[in-house]
Structure formats: structure tokens, C-alpha cells
CSV table of C-alpha atoms in Angstrom, one decimal:
chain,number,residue,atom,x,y,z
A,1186,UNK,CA,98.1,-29.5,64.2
A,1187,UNK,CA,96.6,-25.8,64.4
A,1188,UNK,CA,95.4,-24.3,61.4
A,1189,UNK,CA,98.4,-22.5,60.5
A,1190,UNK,CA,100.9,-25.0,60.6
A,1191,UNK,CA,98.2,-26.8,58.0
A,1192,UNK,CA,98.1,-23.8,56.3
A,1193,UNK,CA,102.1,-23.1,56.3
A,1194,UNK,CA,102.2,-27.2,54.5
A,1195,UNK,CA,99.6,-25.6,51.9
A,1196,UNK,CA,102.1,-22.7,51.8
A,1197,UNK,CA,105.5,-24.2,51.2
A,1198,UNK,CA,104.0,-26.6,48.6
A,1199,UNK,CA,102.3,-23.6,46.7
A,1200,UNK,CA,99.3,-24.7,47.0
A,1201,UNK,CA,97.8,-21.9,48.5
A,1202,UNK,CA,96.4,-19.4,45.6
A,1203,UNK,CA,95.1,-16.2,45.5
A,1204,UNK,CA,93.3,-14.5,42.7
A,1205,UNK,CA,89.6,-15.1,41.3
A,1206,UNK,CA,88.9,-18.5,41.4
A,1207,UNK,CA,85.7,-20.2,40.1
A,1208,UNK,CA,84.9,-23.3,42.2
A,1209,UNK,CA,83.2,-26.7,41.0
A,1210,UNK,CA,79.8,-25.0,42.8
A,1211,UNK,CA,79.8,-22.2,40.3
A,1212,UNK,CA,80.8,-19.9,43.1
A,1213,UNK,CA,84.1,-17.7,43.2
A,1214,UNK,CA,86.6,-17.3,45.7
A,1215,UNK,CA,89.6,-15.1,46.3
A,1216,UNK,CA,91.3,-18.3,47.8
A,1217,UNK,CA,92.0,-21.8,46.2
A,1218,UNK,CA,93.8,-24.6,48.1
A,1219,UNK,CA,95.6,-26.7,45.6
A,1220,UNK,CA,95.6,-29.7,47.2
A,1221,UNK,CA,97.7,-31.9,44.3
A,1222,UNK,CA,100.5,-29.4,45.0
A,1223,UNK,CA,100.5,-30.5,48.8
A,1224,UNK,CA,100.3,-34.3,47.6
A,1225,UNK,CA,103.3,-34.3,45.7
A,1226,UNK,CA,105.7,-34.0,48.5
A,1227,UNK,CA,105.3,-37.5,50.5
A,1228,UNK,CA,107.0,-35.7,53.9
A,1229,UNK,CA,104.2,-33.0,53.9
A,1230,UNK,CA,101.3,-35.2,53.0
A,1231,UNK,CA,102.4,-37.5,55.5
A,1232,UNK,CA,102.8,-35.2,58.4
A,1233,UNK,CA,98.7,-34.0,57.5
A,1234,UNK,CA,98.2,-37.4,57.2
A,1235,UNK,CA,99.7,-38.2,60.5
A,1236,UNK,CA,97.9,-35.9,62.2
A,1237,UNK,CA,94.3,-37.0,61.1
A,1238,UNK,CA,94.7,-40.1,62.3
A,1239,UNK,CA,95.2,-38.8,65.6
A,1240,UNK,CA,92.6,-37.0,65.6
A,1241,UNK,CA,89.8,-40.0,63.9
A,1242,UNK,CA,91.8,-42.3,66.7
A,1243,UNK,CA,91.0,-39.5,69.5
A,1244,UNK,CA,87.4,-38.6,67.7
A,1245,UNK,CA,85.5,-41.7,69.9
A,1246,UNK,CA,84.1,-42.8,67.1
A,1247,UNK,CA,86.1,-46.3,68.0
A,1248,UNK,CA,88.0,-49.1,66.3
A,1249,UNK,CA,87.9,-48.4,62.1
A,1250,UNK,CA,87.8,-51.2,59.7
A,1251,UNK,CA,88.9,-49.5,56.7
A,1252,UNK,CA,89.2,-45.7,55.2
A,1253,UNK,CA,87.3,-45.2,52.0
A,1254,UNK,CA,87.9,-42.1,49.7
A,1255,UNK,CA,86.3,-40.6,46.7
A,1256,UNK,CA,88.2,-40.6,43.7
A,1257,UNK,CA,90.0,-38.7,42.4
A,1258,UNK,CA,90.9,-36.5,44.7
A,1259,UNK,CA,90.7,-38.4,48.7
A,1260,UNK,CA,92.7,-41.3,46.9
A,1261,UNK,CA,96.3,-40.1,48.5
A,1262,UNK,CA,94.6,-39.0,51.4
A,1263,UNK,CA,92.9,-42.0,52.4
A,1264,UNK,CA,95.8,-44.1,51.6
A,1265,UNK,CA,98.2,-42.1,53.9
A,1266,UNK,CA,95.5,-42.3,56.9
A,1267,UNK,CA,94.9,-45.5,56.2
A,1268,UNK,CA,98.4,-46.5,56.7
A,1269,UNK,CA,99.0,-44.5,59.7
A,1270,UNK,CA,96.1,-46.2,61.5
A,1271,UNK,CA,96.9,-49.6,60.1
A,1272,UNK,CA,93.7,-50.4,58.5
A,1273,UNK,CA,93.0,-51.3,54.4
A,1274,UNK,CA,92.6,-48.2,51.9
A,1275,UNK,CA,90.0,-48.4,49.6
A,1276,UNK,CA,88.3,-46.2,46.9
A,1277,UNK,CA,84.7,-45.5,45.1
A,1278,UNK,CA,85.0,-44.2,41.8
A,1279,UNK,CA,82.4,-42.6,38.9
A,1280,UNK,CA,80.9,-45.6,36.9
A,1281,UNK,CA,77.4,-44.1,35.4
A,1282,UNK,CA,77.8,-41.1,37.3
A,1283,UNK,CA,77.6,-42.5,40.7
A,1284,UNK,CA,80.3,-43.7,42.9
A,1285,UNK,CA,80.8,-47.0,43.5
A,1286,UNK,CA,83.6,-49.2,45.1
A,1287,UNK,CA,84.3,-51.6,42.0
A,1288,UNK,CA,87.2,-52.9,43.2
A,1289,UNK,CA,86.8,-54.4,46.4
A,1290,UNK,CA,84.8,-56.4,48.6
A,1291,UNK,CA,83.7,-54.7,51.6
A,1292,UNK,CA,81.7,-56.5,54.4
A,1293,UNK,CA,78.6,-56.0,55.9
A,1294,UNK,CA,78.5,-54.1,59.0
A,1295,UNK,CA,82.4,-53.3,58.6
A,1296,UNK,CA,83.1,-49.7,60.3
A,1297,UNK,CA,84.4,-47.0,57.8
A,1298,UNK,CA,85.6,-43.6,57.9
A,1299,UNK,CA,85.6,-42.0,54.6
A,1300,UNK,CA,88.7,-39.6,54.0
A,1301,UNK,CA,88.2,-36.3,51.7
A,1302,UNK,CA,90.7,-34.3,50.9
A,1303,UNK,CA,89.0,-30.9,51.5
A,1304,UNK,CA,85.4,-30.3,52.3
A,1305,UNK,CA,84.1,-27.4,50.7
A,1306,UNK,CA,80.0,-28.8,50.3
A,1307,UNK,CA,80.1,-32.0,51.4
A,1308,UNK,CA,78.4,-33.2,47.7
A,1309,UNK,CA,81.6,-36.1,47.0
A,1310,UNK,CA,81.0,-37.3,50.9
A,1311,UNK,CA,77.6,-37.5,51.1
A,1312,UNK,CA,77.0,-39.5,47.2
A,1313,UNK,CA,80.3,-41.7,49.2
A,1314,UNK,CA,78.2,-42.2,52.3
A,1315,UNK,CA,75.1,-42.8,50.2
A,1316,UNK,CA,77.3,-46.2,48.1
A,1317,UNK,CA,78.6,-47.7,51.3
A,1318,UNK,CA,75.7,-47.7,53.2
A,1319,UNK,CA,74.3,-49.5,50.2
A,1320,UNK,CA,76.4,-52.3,50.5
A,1321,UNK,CA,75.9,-52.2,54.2
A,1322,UNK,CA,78.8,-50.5,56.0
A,1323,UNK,CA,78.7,-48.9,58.9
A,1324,UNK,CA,79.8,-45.1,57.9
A,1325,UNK,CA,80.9,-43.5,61.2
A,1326,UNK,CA,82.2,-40.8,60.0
A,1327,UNK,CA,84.1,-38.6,57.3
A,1328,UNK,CA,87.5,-37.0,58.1
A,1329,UNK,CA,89.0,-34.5,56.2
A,1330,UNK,CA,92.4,-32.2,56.0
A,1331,UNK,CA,90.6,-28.5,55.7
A,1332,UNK,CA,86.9,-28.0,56.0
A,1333,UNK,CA,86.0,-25.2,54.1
A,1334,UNK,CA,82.9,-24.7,55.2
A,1335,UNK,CA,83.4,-24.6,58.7
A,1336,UNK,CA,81.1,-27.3,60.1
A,1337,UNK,CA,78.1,-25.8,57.8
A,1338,UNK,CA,78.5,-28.6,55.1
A,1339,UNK,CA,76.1,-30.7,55.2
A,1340,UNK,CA,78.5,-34.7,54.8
A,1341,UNK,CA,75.3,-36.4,56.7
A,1342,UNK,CA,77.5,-38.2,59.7
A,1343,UNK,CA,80.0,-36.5,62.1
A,1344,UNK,CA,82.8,-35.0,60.3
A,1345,UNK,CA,86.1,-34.4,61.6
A,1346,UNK,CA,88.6,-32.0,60.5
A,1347,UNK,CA,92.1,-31.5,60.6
A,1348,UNK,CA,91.5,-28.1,60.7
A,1349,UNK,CA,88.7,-25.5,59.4
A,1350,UNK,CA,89.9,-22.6,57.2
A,1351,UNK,CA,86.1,-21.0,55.8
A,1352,UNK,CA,87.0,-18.9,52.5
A,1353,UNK,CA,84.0,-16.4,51.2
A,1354,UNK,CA,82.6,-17.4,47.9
A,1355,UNK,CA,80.7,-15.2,45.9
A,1356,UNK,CA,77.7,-15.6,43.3
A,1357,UNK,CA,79.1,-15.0,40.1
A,1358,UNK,CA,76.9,-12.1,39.5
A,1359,UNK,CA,77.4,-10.2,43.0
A,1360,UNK,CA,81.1,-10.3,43.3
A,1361,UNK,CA,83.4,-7.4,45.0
A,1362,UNK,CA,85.1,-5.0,42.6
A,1363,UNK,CA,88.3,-6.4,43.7
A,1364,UNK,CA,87.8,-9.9,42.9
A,1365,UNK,CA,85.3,-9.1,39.9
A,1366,UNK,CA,89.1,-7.0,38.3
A,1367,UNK,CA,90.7,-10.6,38.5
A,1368,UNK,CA,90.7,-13.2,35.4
A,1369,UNK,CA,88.4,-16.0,36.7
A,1370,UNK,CA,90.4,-19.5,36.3
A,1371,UNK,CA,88.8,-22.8,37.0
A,1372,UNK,CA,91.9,-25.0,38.5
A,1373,UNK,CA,89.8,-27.5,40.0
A,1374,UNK,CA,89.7,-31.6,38.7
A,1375,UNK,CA,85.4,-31.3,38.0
A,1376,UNK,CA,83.3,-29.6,35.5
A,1377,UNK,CA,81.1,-27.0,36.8
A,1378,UNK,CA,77.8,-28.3,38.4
């Protein structure tokens, strides 16, 4: 999929915002991707879905054992992949404040690709790569639908995109006069950092 026909799913689904936006960073952006809007249509996540598999198949990265997300927001993500490359779906969640995969058992050495809904700083990947290679898996990469960032986030393996779409963000303090006139909303699922 090229970045526009992502974009156009984001689109349709009205999940692509505009306005003043303040991210989970503390930054602000003109431009929010909405990503639950995208989710709640099965035919659009599935077609994005789709796609990433492809591309983790076509990556070189070789035969995955399971995909592992970060909850909250990878969970439908990584479930979709998952099935689309007929492997197991797993998921770390928050228990005292670090992620951890309490439901599952998940063996040594077994190869994982964690799926993130949207890369933006690569903070949820990197605290996800950071569990699993406790517990001894083999993290070969992280695959996402839209990488913010543009390759500059640092997820500490290879990361592979569906598609890059980098957004400016802004200091709170040295914003544009356009975006500075704009009510700042925080739509995002985390507290601020």
C-alpha cells in the first residue's frame, strides 16, 4: 500500500484530524491520526492489516513465531497481522508500570515481531522489546501501520512500516501563530509524560 491509500483508510474512517493537538510527548501537532476510528471498521483494519503482513513476510527477517503488541493500543493490530500470517497473537500490558506479558507463556528463543499501531517515539516498543527479551525471545523486529517519525525513532531493532507519514510537532512554548490560535485538545489514550 502507498502512503495515500493508508492515508485515504485514515480518511474515510475520520480518523485523520486537524487542529492543535497535544501529543502524549508534551509536543503539539497540527495533525492527529486517530487510530481507534480506523479500528472500528473490521474491512479497513483488515486491508492495513493485510498489507503488513506482506510486507514483515517480504522484510527477510524470516519465519515468525508469534506477534506481540503493547496494550492498549497494538492489541487489534497485532491480532489482525497475526492472523493474516497464521501465527498466535499475544499482548504485554502495564502491571507496576512496566509491560509485561501476564498472560501467556512464551518460549525461549521463540522469534517475535512486535506490532504497534503507530510509531511516533518508539517509547511503547522499545519498554515491549526490553520485557521479551527478558524472558528470552528473540525480537526481530517491530512492524507498524504509520511511522511518524520517519525512521528517526529510535524502537532499538529494525522496524518496518506500512508506510511513513512524518507530522511537525512543536514545543509547547515555540508554536506557529496558526496552530498557537487553535484550542489544544489531548485525544490520545496516555497521560502526558
Amino acid at each position: 500500500m502507498t502512503r495515500d491509500e493508508v492515508l485515504s483508510l485514515f480518511r474515510e474512517a475520520g480518523a485523520y484530524m486537524e487542529g492543535h493537538f497535544i501529543l502524549t510527548s508534551g509536543l503539539r501537532s497540527p495533525v492527529y491520526l486517530q487510530k481507534a476510528r480506523v479500528f472500528m471498521y473490521p474491512d479497513k483494519t483488515a486491508t492495513l492489516c493485510k498489507a503488513l503482513a506482506d510486507k514483515i513476510r517480504s522484510s527477510g527477517h524470516g519465519q515468525v513465531d508469534y506477534i506481540i503488541s503493547p496494550a492498549l493500543g497494538g492489541l487489534i493490530p497485532g491480532y489482525e497481522t497475526a492472523r493474516h500470517l497464521g501465527v498466535p497473537a499475544m499482548w504485554v500490558e502495564r502491571e507496576d508500570g512496566e509491560f509485561r506479558l501476564r498472560r501467556f507463556d512464551l518460549p525461549k528463543g521463540a522469534k517475535v515481531v512486535i506490532v504497534e499501531d503507530i510509531v511516533t517515539t518508539g517509547l511503547s516498543v522499545r519498554e515491549t522489546v526490553t520485557s521479551l527479551k527478558a524472558l528470552g525471545a528473540e525480537v526481530v523486529a517491530v512492524a507498524c501501520l504509520i511511522d511518524r517519525s520517519a525512521g528517526e525513532a529510535d524502537t532499538s531493532v529494525p522496524l518496518i512500516a506500512l508506510t511513513e507519514y512524518k507530522v511537525p510537532v512543536y514545543e509547547p512554548d515555540n508554536l506557529p501563530p496558526e496552530l498557537a490560535a487553535l484550542p489544544a485538545v489531548k485525544p490520545g489514550s496516555r497521560g502526558l509524560s
